[in-house]
Amino acid sequence: MALNRDFIGRTFTQPETYEVSRVKIKEFAAAIGDDNPIYRDREAARAAGHPDVVAPPTFPIVFSLDGAAGVLADPELGLNYAMVVHGEQRFEYHRPIYAGDELTCSVTITEIRSVGRNEFLTLRSDVTTVAGEPVCTTYNTIVERGG
């Protein structure tokens, strides 16, 4: 069944901020198997020119889709999560994410399109500090496989 195209352009803002901690960065780096010391050790990060521990480039996935969770579950969208697979993901950075950052995220449905029997839904997440400084933009495409 086709997804509801009326959802294109809708933006959803996460109600809570995300506080980045050294522990979460370290856990994420371990989960992805990256042992770069700038993700774990403040002194190594400082020696590399950073003010604190740096988050790996894919770290925003930890919180960026939370803002879209409600809309993706909205019955009016028509998404069958049992048939969803990850399609594509990319990140555009304005600056690195550091331990101690307090971030906000707004998610916009930018595209819904049919390809064969599959539905492609693309989300753009704009991540900023609570002061409004742009940090990164993520793009995530999910695919609802046709039955």
Short mmCIF file of C-alpha atoms in Angstrom, two decimals:
data_model
loop_
_atom_site.label_atom_id
_atom_site.label_comp_id
_atom_site.label_asym_id
_atom_site.label_seq_id
_atom_site.Cartn_x
_atom_site.Cartn_y
_atom_site.Cartn_z
CA MET A 1 0.00 0.00 0.00
CA ALA A 2 1.31 3.46 -0.86
CA LEU A 3 2.47 5.73 1.95
CA ASN A 4 0.49 8.90 2.54
CA ARG A 5 2.15 11.66 0.48
CA ASP A 6 0.46 14.30 2.66
CA PHE A 7 3.26 13.67 5.17
CA ILE A 8 5.92 15.10 2.81
CA GLY A 9 7.26 18.35 4.27
CA ARG A 10 6.06 17.70 7.81
CA THR A 11 8.61 18.54 10.49
CA PHE A 12 8.69 17.00 13.93
CA THR A 13 10.81 18.34 16.76
CA GLN A 14 12.02 16.16 19.57
CA PRO A 15 10.44 17.36 22.80
CA GLU A 16 13.62 16.82 24.83
CA THR A 17 17.24 17.74 24.27
CA TYR A 18 19.96 15.10 24.03
CA GLU A 19 22.91 15.49 26.38
CA VAL A 20 26.05 13.95 24.90
CA SER A 21 28.19 12.19 27.50
CA ARG A 22 31.65 10.65 27.37
CA VAL A 23 30.10 7.35 28.45
CA LYS A 24 27.61 7.31 25.55
CA ILE A 25 30.35 8.19 23.05
CA LYS A 26 32.59 5.44 24.44
CA GLU A 27 29.73 2.90 24.33
CA PHE A 28 28.85 3.85 20.76
CA ALA A 29 32.48 3.60 19.62
CA ALA A 30 32.71 0.16 21.22
CA ALA A 31 29.44 -0.92 19.57
CA ILE A 32 30.74 0.01 16.10
CA GLY A 33 34.17 -1.49 16.79
CA ASP A 34 36.14 1.76 16.48
CA ASP A 35 39.00 2.00 18.97
CA ASN A 36 40.16 5.50 18.01
CA PRO A 37 41.37 7.06 21.29
CA ILE A 38 39.73 10.45 20.58
CA TYR A 39 36.39 8.69 21.17
CA ARG A 40 37.47 7.45 24.61
CA ASP A 41 40.20 9.60 26.09
CA ARG A 42 39.87 13.34 26.74
CA GLU A 43 43.65 13.88 26.64
CA ALA A 44 43.94 12.09 23.28
CA ALA A 45 41.10 14.25 21.95
CA ARG A 46 42.77 17.42 23.25
CA ALA A 47 46.08 16.37 21.71
CA ALA A 48 44.23 16.10 18.39
CA GLY A 49 42.92 19.67 18.80
CA HIS A 50 39.46 18.99 20.22
CA PRO A 51 38.05 20.46 23.44
CA ASP A 52 36.78 17.08 24.69
CA VAL A 53 36.02 13.53 23.58
CA VAL A 54 34.65 13.48 20.01
CA ALA A 55 31.66 11.41 18.87
CA PRO A 56 32.15 9.07 15.88
CA PRO A 57 30.61 10.43 12.67
CA THR A 58 27.56 8.13 12.77
CA PHE A 59 26.75 8.92 16.43
CA PRO A 60 23.68 11.12 15.67
CA ILE A 61 21.72 7.99 14.73
CA VAL A 62 21.49 7.38 18.49
CA PHE A 63 19.01 10.24 18.87
CA SER A 64 18.11 11.65 15.44
CA LEU A 65 15.30 9.23 14.63
CA ASP A 66 13.60 9.69 18.00
CA GLY A 67 11.94 12.82 16.65
CA ALA A 68 10.36 10.82 13.84
CA ALA A 69 9.29 7.83 15.91
CA GLY A 70 5.81 9.17 16.52
CA VAL A 71 5.12 10.07 12.92
CA LEU A 72 6.49 6.79 11.58
CA ALA A 73 4.05 4.99 13.87
CA ASP A 74 1.13 7.23 12.83
CA PRO A 75 -1.49 4.97 11.21
CA GLU A 76 -2.33 7.76 8.73
CA LEU A 77 1.18 7.49 7.22
CA GLY A 78 0.48 3.84 6.45
CA LEU A 79 3.98 2.49 7.18
CA ASN A 80 4.16 -1.23 7.92
CA TYR A 81 7.24 -1.40 10.17
CA ALA A 82 7.38 -5.18 9.82
CA MET A 83 8.32 -4.64 6.16
CA VAL A 84 10.90 -1.85 6.72
CA VAL A 85 14.60 -2.16 5.90
CA HIS A 86 17.34 0.46 6.07
CA GLY A 87 18.00 2.00 2.68
CA GLU A 88 20.62 4.73 2.96
CA GLN A 89 22.13 7.08 5.50
CA ARG A 90 24.51 10.02 5.30
CA PHE A 91 25.73 12.84 7.50
CA GLU A 92 26.78 16.40 6.70
CA TYR A 93 28.72 18.05 9.51
CA HIS A 94 29.09 21.72 10.39
CA ARG A 95 31.24 20.82 13.38
CA PRO A 96 32.05 17.68 15.41
CA ILE A 97 29.86 16.50 18.28
CA TYR A 98 31.64 16.68 21.64
CA ALA A 99 30.99 15.29 25.08
CA GLY A 100 29.05 17.95 26.96
CA ASP A 101 27.00 19.11 23.96
CA GLU A 102 23.29 19.53 24.55
CA LEU A 103 21.56 18.97 21.22
CA THR A 104 18.15 19.41 19.68
CA CYS A 105 16.84 17.65 16.61
CA SER A 106 14.03 18.32 14.18
CA VAL A 107 13.07 15.72 11.59
CA THR A 108 11.42 16.47 8.24
CA ILE A 109 9.95 13.97 5.82
CA THR A 110 11.51 15.21 2.58
CA GLU A 111 10.41 12.55 0.12
CA ILE A 112 8.15 9.57 -0.31
CA ARG A 113 8.39 7.70 -3.59
CA SER A 114 7.47 4.36 -5.07
CA VAL A 115 10.06 2.19 -6.76
CA GLY A 116 8.49 -0.95 -8.13
CA ARG A 117 6.48 -2.42 -5.27
CA ASN A 118 8.60 -0.67 -2.62
CA GLU A 119 8.02 2.64 -0.84
CA PHE A 120 11.04 4.85 -0.10
CA LEU A 121 10.72 7.40 2.72
CA THR A 122 13.50 9.96 3.22
CA LEU A 123 14.00 11.87 6.46
CA ARG A 124 16.24 14.89 7.07
CA SER A 125 17.26 15.52 10.68
CA ASP A 126 18.67 18.93 11.57
CA VAL A 127 20.84 18.72 14.69
CA THR A 128 21.71 21.93 16.53
CA THR A 129 22.94 22.98 19.94
CA VAL A 130 20.35 24.40 22.34
CA ALA A 131 21.80 27.82 21.44
CA GLY A 132 20.88 27.18 17.78
CA GLU A 133 24.37 26.46 16.42
CA PRO A 134 24.13 24.01 13.49
CA VAL A 135 26.00 20.77 14.22
CA CYS A 136 24.99 18.34 11.49
CA THR A 137 22.27 17.26 9.11
CA THR A 138 21.47 13.60 8.70
CA TYR A 139 19.64 11.96 5.83
CA ASN A 140 18.03 8.58 6.31
CA THR A 141 16.07 6.60 3.75
CA ILE A 142 13.98 3.68 4.86
CA VAL A 143 12.32 1.22 2.50
CA GLU A 144 9.00 -0.45 3.05
CA ARG A 145 9.21 -3.63 1.00
CA GLY A 146 6.16 -4.41 -1.12
CA GLY A 147 4.35 -7.62 -0.40
#
